[in-house]
Amino acid sequence: MSDSNPDGGEFFAQFLDDYFAECDEHLTLVRRHLLALETQIGQTGLDSSLLDELFRSFHTLKGISGMVGLGEAEQLAHHMESYLRALRQRDAALGGEGAEALIEGTTVLEQVIAAFRKKEDAPDIAATVARLQAVVPEVSSEPERPEPARAAADAAASSQPHGGPSHAPGPAPAAEGTRTWRFEFVPTPELSERGVNVNSVRARLLEIGELVQATPHVRGRGQIVFEFVVSTGADETVFAGWRDDNLTYAPAEEAAPHSAGPSAPSTSARDAGSAADSAPQATPAASLLAPSNFVRVDLTRLDELMRLIGELVTSRARLDESLKQLKRSVAPAEWRALQETSQAMSRQLRDLREGVMRVRMVQVGEIFERMKFVVRDLSRESGKEIKLELRGQETEIDKFLVERMTDPLLHLVRNAVSHGLETVGERVALGKPSEGRITLSAAASGDNVLIEVADDGRGIDEGRVAERARTLGLIAGDARPDEALLLKLICAPGFSTREEADRASGRGVGMDVVAAAVEELGGTLALATRKGLGSRFTIELPLTLAIAEALIASVGGQRFALPQAAVREIIEVEASSVKVFENNEIVSHRGGALPLVRLSRLFGLDETAAPVFHVFVVGSGAGAVGLVVDRAIGQREIVVRGLNDPLVKVRGVAGATDLGDGRVVLILDVAALRHSARGGRQAGGNGQARAPRPSPRDGFGKTL
């Protein structure tokens, strides 16, 4: 693996952060465009816009990888760029082997960058490079528009081996009417506050000419210096004032190359086929400049900001409690003024919290797009024809949750391919379309988000699962499991109905990972399945884990908080209207029977025989349940504190909070309580998933 200086100082660390963020953005685009390009295999006229976008992304990845000294990534991107250049110039046709080489190269490129990020050894790229070289015709090595400076620079670059550190070559000869300058930029915190950084400097240089090379150098005490060589026909007066921004310059033939400290390999923005070649007015692809109205922020900084906001919420709650005590001893006019100030602070704090949350929100499509590559590879390996449908990609969710839901969704998609979908022959024999369908969908539901993974395959064989569970000693007797117990069984560690493992499944790991991840994030996992029609896994997650709106209720002298988004309505019920049916209390509600759960009995609290009590209605349709409380106190904004200790975890309790008076208030897990009331089974607080029974839907054939 190529080395970069690990002690390059604060600026080099920030530069690496920008590098990884830039790579993520371009690789996301590359994955999407490659799948679109693959549909054009064998066609004579390829979509030029796709080729241009792919070329620009790989060109940028090559350049920035060279700047951080990641030679393997630079080499892979270079060879993929070369093949795309040949496709653009029609020196090569897009065949199956070429598309496979690009996709394999992208996968290995991701692995190289991930290893660099984790400071691990990079994977061997030799086989992938050889495959890429095999699909690039010799003519593609010629530049699209030969210019003297560009051709000379390419010749110098081609003489250097890839895959390891390389020192910057001397400046290329300038074309007639142009001159080559060597610029040097030294970043400082003061300049950064004024918006002057390596990205903005690079943009300036690209505006006045062609960027021949760019090289970071690390000097004593970890100071990083960026050196740029630019070929330009602009007069010196154009950039003479840039010295005030620590951007010094000198003619290239007069400036001595740096020798102090190790440096990363140089990168070039001169390669043929850049955006400037085909569209002179466009910004060259190698530019690192992000749009000026975007700022990359480390997620840990936002986490710290949310923590501080949570402390403010608690402090404001304590202020409210203090004001209540002062009401009796302060003049009414003064108390009203204090109350108005407190309410204004409350509104401002809520606006602040919502503003920070908007910053943290990203579209769930960020995960969905990655699944296209997964389904493509599994389809080719299994021989199954698969169509992946994506819905609700624009649904937004906390970035923290997105990152932690990638692996669970990956496992669900793999299981859908391996266990759910039939082979082409099986589907045709059953009268189904030969092409199986997997649907990934997301939708917002109040303060929660629902993510579903559905397939139209064979469904879960309850008998086979039960037989396997009996063999493992997980269940006894001849009872057939319902959907809730099925979910609990397949989420058990080591459980699998496959006798042999393949790339997708069969090792007994996967669903337990999904269950544990969902549980850890305070969500619920549900299963709906019909034999021969398919299966649907539904994940319900909170939009955020930090702060939420809650309803406060009193039960047996204790206070509880219920997430407001989970409560559909609050009704007042007379004790005389409660009926008992099969040892369950029900009450007539909106033309149906609403089962009741008395929280006082559930938690062993004193029960008040009041003639009238309040009921919190949660769920909808046939899944609705009424949670009986003594009194509804009001609405509050709460800071959610999770209960991570397995010794204090209780089914039906999701966490705890402080309302400002120093007393702990438990936050109820509404989904678990509702499921308990409907008579289903679920796992306890041992890391397995809570599995609420899914609500009935209109025909399995329509929803899966």
PDB file of C-alpha atoms in Angstrom, residues 374-649:
ATOM      1  CA  VAL A 374     -25.266  -6.068  -4.907  1.00  0.00           C
ATOM      2  CA  VAL A 375     -28.320  -7.341  -6.797  1.00  0.00           C
ATOM      3  CA  ARG A 376     -26.422  -7.263 -10.100  1.00  0.00           C
ATOM      4  CA  ASP A 377     -23.599  -9.418  -8.741  1.00  0.00           C
ATOM      5  CA  LEU A 378     -25.920 -11.870  -6.985  1.00  0.00           C
ATOM      6  CA  SER A 379     -28.069 -12.178 -10.099  1.00  0.00           C
ATOM      7  CA  ARG A 380     -25.072 -13.173 -12.200  1.00  0.00           C
ATOM      8  CA  GLU A 381     -23.764 -15.577  -9.580  1.00  0.00           C
ATOM      9  CA  SER A 382     -27.096 -17.301  -8.932  1.00  0.00           C
ATOM     10  CA  GLY A 383     -28.344 -17.288 -12.531  1.00  0.00           C
ATOM     11  CA  LYS A 384     -31.632 -15.731 -11.411  1.00  0.00           C
ATOM     12  CA  GLU A 385     -33.285 -12.907 -13.307  1.00  0.00           C
ATOM     13  CA  ILE A 386     -33.941 -10.075 -10.855  1.00  0.00           C
ATOM     14  CA  LYS A 387     -35.538  -6.682 -11.177  1.00  0.00           C
ATOM     15  CA  LEU A 388     -34.830  -4.232  -8.351  1.00  0.00           C
ATOM     16  CA  GLU A 389     -37.469  -1.569  -7.769  1.00  0.00           C
ATOM     17  CA  LEU A 390     -36.688   1.461  -5.607  1.00  0.00           C
ATOM     18  CA  ARG A 391     -39.388   3.626  -4.054  1.00  0.00           C
ATOM     19  CA  GLY A 392     -39.259   6.586  -1.726  1.00  0.00           C
ATOM     20  CA  GLN A 393     -35.557   7.254  -2.286  1.00  0.00           C
ATOM     21  CA  GLU A 394     -36.082  10.911  -1.410  1.00  0.00           C
ATOM     22  CA  THR A 395     -37.201  10.006   2.136  1.00  0.00           C
ATOM     23  CA  GLU A 396     -34.812  11.646   4.586  1.00  0.00           C
ATOM     24  CA  ILE A 397     -33.304  10.057   7.666  1.00  0.00           C
ATOM     25  CA  ASP A 398     -30.544  10.879  10.122  1.00  0.00           C
ATOM     26  CA  LYS A 399     -27.086  10.277   8.639  1.00  0.00           C
ATOM     27  CA  PHE A 400     -26.180   8.296  11.753  1.00  0.00           C
ATOM     28  CA  LEU A 401     -28.995   5.848  11.032  1.00  0.00           C
ATOM     29  CA  VAL A 402     -28.172   5.623   7.326  1.00  0.00           C
ATOM     30  CA  GLU A 403     -24.628   4.500   8.026  1.00  0.00           C
ATOM     31  CA  ARG A 404     -25.774   1.831  10.478  1.00  0.00           C
ATOM     32  CA  MET A 405     -28.577   0.503   8.269  1.00  0.00           C
ATOM     33  CA  THR A 406     -26.363  -0.329   5.285  1.00  0.00           C
ATOM     34  CA  ASP A 407     -25.329  -3.774   6.552  1.00  0.00           C
ATOM     35  CA  PRO A 408     -28.847  -4.808   7.719  1.00  0.00           C
ATOM     36  CA  LEU A 409     -30.336  -3.898   4.336  1.00  0.00           C
ATOM     37  CA  LEU A 410     -27.509  -5.720   2.595  1.00  0.00           C
ATOM     38  CA  HIS A 411     -28.328  -8.887   4.549  1.00  0.00           C
ATOM     39  CA  LEU A 412     -32.056  -8.589   3.792  1.00  0.00           C
ATOM     40  CA  VAL A 413     -31.419  -8.158   0.067  1.00  0.00           C
ATOM     41  CA  ARG A 414     -29.040 -11.129  -0.003  1.00  0.00           C
ATOM     42  CA  ASN A 415     -31.585 -13.286   1.817  1.00  0.00           C
ATOM     43  CA  ALA A 416     -34.287 -12.228  -0.646  1.00  0.00           C
ATOM     44  CA  VAL A 417     -32.104 -13.402  -3.541  1.00  0.00           C
ATOM     45  CA  SER A 418     -30.881 -16.610  -1.911  1.00  0.00           C
ATOM     46  CA  HIS A 419     -33.950 -17.759   0.045  1.00  0.00           C
ATOM     47  CA  GLY A 420     -36.834 -15.815  -1.469  1.00  0.00           C
ATOM     48  CA  LEU A 421     -36.623 -15.765  -5.248  1.00  0.00           C
ATOM     49  CA  GLU A 422     -36.978 -18.937  -7.257  1.00  0.00           C
ATOM     50  CA  THR A 423     -34.830 -19.887 -10.232  1.00  0.00           C
ATOM     51  CA  VAL A 424     -36.044 -18.998 -13.711  1.00  0.00           C
ATOM     52  CA  GLY A 425     -37.225 -22.555 -14.334  1.00  0.00           C
ATOM     53  CA  GLU A 426     -39.113 -22.733 -11.061  1.00  0.00           C
ATOM     54  CA  ARG A 427     -40.868 -19.425 -11.676  1.00  0.00           C
ATOM     55  CA  VAL A 428     -41.940 -20.402 -15.196  1.00  0.00           C
ATOM     56  CA  ALA A 429     -43.277 -23.745 -13.905  1.00  0.00           C
ATOM     57  CA  LEU A 430     -45.294 -21.881 -11.272  1.00  0.00           C
ATOM     58  CA  GLY A 431     -46.738 -19.511 -13.854  1.00  0.00           C
ATOM     59  CA  LYS A 432     -44.770 -16.544 -12.571  1.00  0.00           C
ATOM     60  CA  PRO A 433     -42.758 -14.101 -14.689  1.00  0.00           C
ATOM     61  CA  SER A 434     -39.236 -15.395 -15.221  1.00  0.00           C
ATOM     62  CA  GLU A 435     -37.889 -12.200 -13.710  1.00  0.00           C
ATOM     63  CA  GLY A 436     -38.138 -12.030  -9.922  1.00  0.00           C
ATOM     64  CA  ARG A 437     -38.829  -8.709  -8.239  1.00  0.00           C
ATOM     65  CA  ILE A 438     -37.228  -7.210  -5.139  1.00  0.00           C
ATOM     66  CA  THR A 439     -38.653  -3.936  -3.883  1.00  0.00           C
ATOM     67  CA  LEU A 440     -36.850  -1.493  -1.617  1.00  0.00           C
ATOM     68  CA  SER A 441     -39.128   1.247  -0.329  1.00  0.00           C
ATOM     69  CA  ALA A 442     -39.018   3.965   2.283  1.00  0.00           C
ATOM     70  CA  ALA A 443     -41.637   6.342   3.650  1.00  0.00           C
ATOM     71  CA  ALA A 444     -41.891   8.813   6.496  1.00  0.00           C
ATOM     72  CA  SER A 445     -44.495   8.149   9.176  1.00  0.00           C
ATOM     73  CA  GLY A 446     -44.602  10.990  11.668  1.00  0.00           C
ATOM     74  CA  ASP A 447     -41.305  11.004  13.534  1.00  0.00           C
ATOM     75  CA  ASN A 448     -40.497   7.534  12.215  1.00  0.00           C
ATOM     76  CA  VAL A 449     -39.375   6.134   8.898  1.00  0.00           C
ATOM     77  CA  LEU A 450     -40.505   2.812   7.434  1.00  0.00           C
ATOM     78  CA  ILE A 451     -38.076   0.835   5.268  1.00  0.00           C
ATOM     79  CA  GLU A 452     -39.359  -2.283   3.522  1.00  0.00           C
ATOM     80  CA  VAL A 453     -37.574  -5.065   1.661  1.00  0.00           C
ATOM     81  CA  ALA A 454     -40.068  -7.219  -0.243  1.00  0.00           C
ATOM     82  CA  ASP A 455     -39.833  -9.968  -2.837  1.00  0.00           C
ATOM     83  CA  ASP A 456     -42.361 -11.895  -4.939  1.00  0.00           C
ATOM     84  CA  GLY A 457     -40.650 -15.233  -4.394  1.00  0.00           C
ATOM     85  CA  ARG A 458     -41.520 -18.461  -2.642  1.00  0.00           C
ATOM     86  CA  GLY A 459     -42.194 -16.981   0.777  1.00  0.00           C
ATOM     87  CA  ILE A 460     -41.043 -18.543   4.040  1.00  0.00           C
ATOM     88  CA  ASP A 461     -41.826 -22.247   4.453  1.00  0.00           C
ATOM     89  CA  GLU A 462     -43.221 -22.341   7.987  1.00  0.00           C
ATOM     90  CA  GLY A 463     -42.986 -26.118   8.172  1.00  0.00           C
ATOM     91  CA  ARG A 464     -39.338 -26.187   7.157  1.00  0.00           C
ATOM     92  CA  VAL A 465     -38.439 -23.431   9.608  1.00  0.00           C
ATOM     93  CA  ALA A 466     -40.314 -25.217  12.408  1.00  0.00           C
ATOM     94  CA  GLU A 467     -38.593 -28.521  11.614  1.00  0.00           C
ATOM     95  CA  ARG A 468     -35.189 -26.879  11.677  1.00  0.00           C
ATOM     96  CA  ALA A 469     -36.048 -25.050  14.915  1.00  0.00           C
ATOM     97  CA  ARG A 470     -37.065 -28.329  16.576  1.00  0.00           C
ATOM     98  CA  THR A 471     -33.795 -29.901  15.464  1.00  0.00           C
ATOM     99  CA  LEU A 472     -31.904 -27.057  17.133  1.00  0.00           C
ATOM    100  CA  GLY A 473     -34.073 -27.236  20.235  1.00  0.00           C
ATOM    101  CA  LEU A 474     -35.545 -23.760  19.744  1.00  0.00           C
ATOM    102  CA  ILE A 475     -39.190 -24.883  19.872  1.00  0.00           C
ATOM    103  CA  ALA A 476     -41.005 -27.988  21.051  1.00  0.00           C
ATOM    104  CA  GLY A 477     -44.207 -29.722  20.047  1.00  0.00           C
ATOM    105  CA  ASP A 478     -46.114 -29.728  16.783  1.00  0.00           C
ATOM    106  CA  ALA A 479     -47.368 -26.138  16.900  1.00  0.00           C
ATOM    107  CA  ARG A 480     -46.823 -24.171  13.718  1.00  0.00           C
ATOM    108  CA  PRO A 481     -45.223 -20.787  14.330  1.00  0.00           C
ATOM    109  CA  ASP A 482     -47.008 -17.577  13.409  1.00  0.00           C
ATOM    110  CA  GLU A 483     -45.237 -14.696  11.663  1.00  0.00           C
ATOM    111  CA  ALA A 484     -43.935 -13.175  14.906  1.00  0.00           C
ATOM    112  CA  LEU A 485     -42.408 -16.469  16.056  1.00  0.00           C
ATOM    113  CA  LEU A 486     -41.071 -17.115  12.556  1.00  0.00           C
ATOM    114  CA  LEU A 487     -39.210 -13.811  12.730  1.00  0.00           C
ATOM    115  CA  LYS A 488     -37.848 -14.647  16.163  1.00  0.00           C
ATOM    116  CA  LEU A 489     -36.597 -18.021  14.915  1.00  0.00           C
ATOM    117  CA  ILE A 490     -34.888 -16.835  11.746  1.00  0.00           C
ATOM    118  CA  CYS A 491     -33.267 -14.029  13.750  1.00  0.00           C
ATOM    119  CA  ALA A 492     -31.741 -16.520  16.193  1.00  0.00           C
ATOM    120  CA  PRO A 493     -27.920 -16.566  15.919  1.00  0.00           C
ATOM    121  CA  GLY A 494     -26.702 -19.464  13.782  1.00  0.00           C
ATOM    122  CA  PHE A 495     -30.151 -20.335  12.418  1.00  0.00           C
ATOM    123  CA  SER A 496     -30.351 -21.242   8.715  1.00  0.00           C
ATOM    124  CA  THR A 497     -32.421 -23.642   6.639  1.00  0.00           C
ATOM    125  CA  ARG A 498     -29.630 -23.926   4.059  1.00  0.00           C
ATOM    126  CA  GLU A 499     -27.454 -27.010   4.291  1.00  0.00           C
ATOM    127  CA  GLU A 500     -24.658 -25.452   2.233  1.00  0.00           C
ATOM    128  CA  ALA A 501     -23.364 -21.905   2.383  1.00  0.00           C
ATOM    129  CA  ASP A 502     -22.941 -19.744  -0.682  1.00  0.00           C
ATOM    130  CA  ARG A 503     -21.804 -16.179  -1.178  1.00  0.00           C
ATOM    131  CA  ALA A 504     -25.224 -14.794  -0.241  1.00  0.00           C
ATOM    132  CA  SER A 505     -26.356 -16.880   2.725  1.00  0.00           C
ATOM    133  CA  GLY A 506     -26.370 -20.204   4.513  1.00  0.00           C
ATOM    134  CA  ARG A 507     -23.921 -19.508   7.338  1.00  0.00           C
ATOM    135  CA  GLY A 508     -26.533 -18.686   9.938  1.00  0.00           C
ATOM    136  CA  VAL A 509     -25.430 -15.073  10.186  1.00  0.00           C
ATOM    137  CA  GLY A 510     -27.270 -12.156   8.693  1.00  0.00           C
ATOM    138  CA  MET A 511     -30.746 -11.989  10.168  1.00  0.00           C
ATOM    139  CA  ASP A 512     -29.357 -11.899  13.692  1.00  0.00           C
ATOM    140  CA  VAL A 513     -27.204  -8.968  12.555  1.00  0.00           C
ATOM    141  CA  VAL A 514     -30.317  -7.255  11.190  1.00  0.00           C
ATOM    142  CA  ALA A 515     -32.260  -7.833  14.403  1.00  0.00           C
ATOM    143  CA  ALA A 516     -29.453  -6.616  16.638  1.00  0.00           C
ATOM    144  CA  ALA A 517     -28.868  -3.492  14.541  1.00  0.00           C
ATOM    145  CA  VAL A 518     -32.556  -2.559  14.478  1.00  0.00           C
ATOM    146  CA  GLU A 519     -32.868  -3.172  18.209  1.00  0.00           C
ATOM    147  CA  GLU A 520     -29.802  -1.056  18.944  1.00  0.00           C
ATOM    148  CA  LEU A 521     -31.276   1.855  16.975  1.00  0.00           C
ATOM    149  CA  GLY A 522     -34.541   1.730  18.911  1.00  0.00           C
ATOM    150  CA  GLY A 523     -36.523   0.393  15.970  1.00  0.00           C
ATOM    151  CA  THR A 524     -38.757  -2.586  15.300  1.00  0.00           C
ATOM    152  CA  LEU A 525     -38.575  -5.373  12.731  1.00  0.00           C
ATOM    153  CA  ALA A 526     -41.711  -7.011  11.338  1.00  0.00           C
ATOM    154  CA  LEU A 527     -42.322  -9.887   8.932  1.00  0.00           C
ATOM    155  CA  ALA A 528     -45.209 -10.623   6.608  1.00  0.00           C
ATOM    156  CA  THR A 529     -45.011 -13.737   4.404  1.00  0.00           C
ATOM    157  CA  ARG A 530     -47.253 -15.959   2.310  1.00  0.00           C
ATOM    158  CA  LYS A 531     -46.069 -19.201   0.818  1.00  0.00           C
ATOM    159  CA  GLY A 532     -45.720 -18.903  -2.939  1.00  0.00           C
ATOM    160  CA  LEU A 533     -46.325 -15.144  -2.955  1.00  0.00           C
ATOM    161  CA  GLY A 534     -43.286 -13.673  -1.221  1.00  0.00           C
ATOM    162  CA  SER A 535     -42.095 -12.020   1.952  1.00  0.00           C
ATOM    163  CA  ARG A 536     -41.852  -8.499   3.256  1.00  0.00           C
ATOM    164  CA  PHE A 537     -39.572  -7.274   6.050  1.00  0.00           C
ATOM    165  CA  THR A 538     -40.510  -3.903   7.540  1.00  0.00           C
ATOM    166  CA  ILE A 539     -38.081  -1.853   9.589  1.00  0.00           C
ATOM    167  CA  GLU A 540     -39.496   1.047  11.583  1.00  0.00           C
ATOM    168  CA  LEU A 541     -36.922   3.511  12.874  1.00  0.00           C
ATOM    169  CA  PRO A 542     -37.073   6.876  14.614  1.00  0.00           C
ATOM    170  CA  LEU A 543     -35.899   9.761  12.444  1.00  0.00           C
ATOM    171  CA  THR A 544     -33.478  10.676  15.195  1.00  0.00           C
ATOM    172  CA  LEU A 545     -32.319   9.120  18.445  1.00  0.00           C
ATOM    173  CA  ALA A 546     -31.565  12.270  20.408  1.00  0.00           C
ATOM    174  CA  ILE A 547     -34.601  14.512  20.983  1.00  0.00           C
ATOM    175  CA  ALA A 548     -38.295  13.833  20.442  1.00  0.00           C
ATOM    176  CA  GLU A 549     -41.760  15.185  21.148  1.00  0.00           C
ATOM    177  CA  ALA A 550     -43.529  13.117  23.787  1.00  0.00           C
ATOM    178  CA  LEU A 551     -46.814  12.900  25.666  1.00  0.00           C
ATOM    179  CA  ILE A 552     -46.515  12.604  29.446  1.00  0.00           C
ATOM    180  CA  ALA A 553     -48.942  10.404  31.362  1.00  0.00           C
ATOM    181  CA  SER A 554     -49.445   9.536  35.029  1.00  0.00           C
ATOM    182  CA  VAL A 555     -49.910   5.893  36.032  1.00  0.00           C
ATOM    183  CA  GLY A 556     -50.052   4.709  39.666  1.00  0.00           C
ATOM    184  CA  GLY A 557     -48.236   7.803  40.895  1.00  0.00           C
ATOM    185  CA  GLN A 558     -45.464   7.398  38.288  1.00  0.00           C
ATOM    186  CA  ARG A 559     -44.924   9.408  35.104  1.00  0.00           C
ATOM    187  CA  PHE A 560     -44.247   7.877  31.698  1.00  0.00           C
ATOM    188  CA  ALA A 561     -43.392   9.388  28.317  1.00  0.00           C
ATOM    189  CA  LEU A 562     -44.886   8.103  25.065  1.00  0.00           C
ATOM    190  CA  PRO A 563     -43.507   9.230  21.678  1.00  0.00           C
ATOM    191  CA  GLN A 564     -46.077  11.604  20.264  1.00  0.00           C
ATOM    192  CA  ALA A 565     -45.716  10.192  16.746  1.00  0.00           C
ATOM    193  CA  ALA A 566     -46.864   6.773  17.991  1.00  0.00           C
ATOM    194  CA  VAL A 567     -50.100   8.034  19.594  1.00  0.00           C
ATOM    195  CA  ARG A 568     -52.989   8.393  17.168  1.00  0.00           C
ATOM    196  CA  GLU A 569     -55.442   9.955  19.607  1.00  0.00           C
ATOM    197  CA  ILE A 570     -56.322  10.307  23.302  1.00  0.00           C
ATOM    198  CA  ILE A 571     -59.828   9.395  24.433  1.00  0.00           C
ATOM    199  CA  GLU A 572     -61.661   9.576  27.753  1.00  0.00           C
ATOM    200  CA  VAL A 573     -63.297   6.303  28.761  1.00  0.00           C
ATOM    201  CA  GLU A 574     -65.852   5.566  31.475  1.00  0.00           C
ATOM    202  CA  ALA A 575     -65.033   2.480  33.542  1.00  0.00           C
ATOM    203  CA  SER A 576     -68.604   1.213  33.121  1.00  0.00           C
ATOM    204  CA  SER A 577     -68.159   0.960  29.332  1.00  0.00           C
ATOM    205  CA  VAL A 578     -65.297  -1.560  29.554  1.00  0.00           C
ATOM    206  CA  LYS A 579     -66.221  -5.127  28.582  1.00  0.00           C
ATOM    207  CA  VAL A 580     -64.302  -8.328  29.354  1.00  0.00           C
ATOM    208  CA  PHE A 581     -63.910 -10.868  26.553  1.00  0.00           C
ATOM    209  CA  GLU A 582     -61.728 -13.992  26.977  1.00  0.00           C
ATOM    210  CA  ASN A 583     -59.890 -12.374  29.911  1.00  0.00           C
ATOM    211  CA  ASN A 584     -59.145  -9.289  27.824  1.00  0.00           C
ATOM    212  CA  GLU A 585     -60.611  -5.835  28.406  1.00  0.00           C
ATOM    213  CA  ILE A 586     -62.066  -4.123  25.361  1.00  0.00           C
ATOM    214  CA  VAL A 587     -64.017  -0.964  24.717  1.00  0.00           C
ATOM    215  CA  SER A 588     -66.155   0.068  21.780  1.00  0.00           C
ATOM    216  CA  HIS A 589     -64.322   2.576  19.617  1.00  0.00           C
ATOM    217  CA  ARG A 590     -65.171   3.927  16.153  1.00  0.00           C
ATOM    218  CA  GLY A 591     -67.391   1.013  15.267  1.00  0.00           C
ATOM    219  CA  GLY A 592     -64.947  -1.637  16.436  1.00  0.00           C
ATOM    220  CA  ALA A 593     -63.466  -3.250  19.531  1.00  0.00           C
ATOM    221  CA  LEU A 594     -60.363  -1.634  21.007  1.00  0.00           C
ATOM    222  CA  PRO A 595     -58.294  -3.938  23.279  1.00  0.00           C
ATOM    223  CA  LEU A 596     -56.973  -2.225  26.396  1.00  0.00           C
ATOM    224  CA  VAL A 597     -53.618  -2.573  28.143  1.00  0.00           C
ATOM    225  CA  ARG A 598     -53.548  -1.256  31.728  1.00  0.00           C
ATOM    226  CA  LEU A 599     -50.016   0.041  32.269  1.00  0.00           C
ATOM    227  CA  SER A 600     -50.529  -0.111  36.038  1.00  0.00           C
ATOM    228  CA  ARG A 601     -50.981  -3.901  35.875  1.00  0.00           C
ATOM    229  CA  LEU A 602     -48.218  -4.354  33.327  1.00  0.00           C
ATOM    230  CA  PHE A 603     -45.639  -2.604  35.526  1.00  0.00           C
ATOM    231  CA  GLY A 604     -47.019  -3.708  38.907  1.00  0.00           C
ATOM    232  CA  LEU A 605     -48.128  -0.234  40.061  1.00  0.00           C
ATOM    233  CA  ASP A 606     -51.013   0.819  42.279  1.00  0.00           C
ATOM    234  CA  GLU A 607     -54.252   0.766  40.339  1.00  0.00           C
ATOM    235  CA  THR A 608     -56.760   3.554  40.846  1.00  0.00           C
ATOM    236  CA  ALA A 609     -60.439   2.590  40.608  1.00  0.00           C
ATOM    237  CA  ALA A 610     -61.459   5.828  38.932  1.00  0.00           C
ATOM    238  CA  PRO A 611     -64.833   6.116  37.186  1.00  0.00           C
ATOM    239  CA  VAL A 612     -63.128   7.837  34.222  1.00  0.00           C
ATOM    240  CA  PHE A 613     -59.628   7.336  32.798  1.00  0.00           C
ATOM    241  CA  HIS A 614     -57.634   8.308  29.728  1.00  0.00           C
ATOM    242  CA  VAL A 615     -56.653   5.942  26.914  1.00  0.00           C
ATOM    243  CA  PHE A 616     -53.829   6.525  24.459  1.00  0.00           C
ATOM    244  CA  VAL A 617     -54.798   4.907  21.143  1.00  0.00           C
ATOM    245  CA  VAL A 618     -51.753   3.548  19.305  1.00  0.00           C
ATOM    246  CA  GLY A 619     -51.635   1.733  16.001  1.00  0.00           C
ATOM    247  CA  SER A 620     -54.360   1.723  13.387  1.00  0.00           C
ATOM    248  CA  GLY A 621     -56.984  -0.585  11.946  1.00  0.00           C
ATOM    249  CA  ALA A 622     -56.961  -4.107  13.297  1.00  0.00           C
ATOM    250  CA  GLY A 623     -53.640  -3.410  15.033  1.00  0.00           C
ATOM    251  CA  ALA A 624     -54.969  -0.576  17.222  1.00  0.00           C
ATOM    252  CA  VAL A 625     -54.517  -0.860  20.999  1.00  0.00           C
ATOM    253  CA  GLY A 626     -55.537   1.405  23.888  1.00  0.00           C
ATOM    254  CA  LEU A 627     -52.968   2.098  26.614  1.00  0.00           C
ATOM    255  CA  VAL A 628     -54.807   2.916  29.838  1.00  0.00           C
ATOM    256  CA  VAL A 629     -53.349   5.671  32.037  1.00  0.00           C
ATOM    257  CA  ASP A 630     -54.704   7.536  35.039  1.00  0.00           C
ATOM    258  CA  ARG A 631     -54.263  10.970  33.508  1.00  0.00           C
ATOM    259  CA  ALA A 632     -52.708  12.630  30.475  1.00  0.00           C
ATOM    260  CA  ILE A 633     -50.445  15.411  31.812  1.00  0.00           C
ATOM    261  CA  GLY A 634     -49.326  17.167  28.654  1.00  0.00           C
ATOM    262  CA  GLN A 635     -46.824  17.412  25.819  1.00  0.00           C
ATOM    263  CA  ARG A 636     -43.069  17.891  26.344  1.00  0.00           C
ATOM    264  CA  GLU A 637     -39.887  17.884  24.345  1.00  0.00           C
ATOM    265  CA  ILE A 638     -37.620  15.201  25.806  1.00  0.00           C
ATOM    266  CA  VAL A 639     -34.020  14.078  25.520  1.00  0.00           C
ATOM    267  CA  VAL A 640     -33.923  10.345  24.838  1.00  0.00           C
ATOM    268  CA  ARG A 641     -31.478   8.345  26.941  1.00  0.00           C
ATOM    269  CA  GLY A 642     -31.134   4.716  25.907  1.00  0.00           C
ATOM    270  CA  LEU A 643     -30.980   1.815  28.355  1.00  0.00           C
ATOM    271  CA  ASN A 644     -27.934  -0.139  27.245  1.00  0.00           C
ATOM    272  CA  ASP A 645     -27.391  -2.294  30.319  1.00  0.00           C
ATOM    273  CA  PRO A 646     -29.075  -5.688  29.650  1.00  0.00           C
ATOM    274  CA  LEU A 647     -29.770  -6.036  33.382  1.00  0.00           C
ATOM    275  CA  VAL A 648     -32.120  -3.043  33.375  1.00  0.00           C
ATOM    276  CA  LYS A 649     -33.773  -3.588  30.021  1.00  0.00           C
TER     277      LYS A 649
END
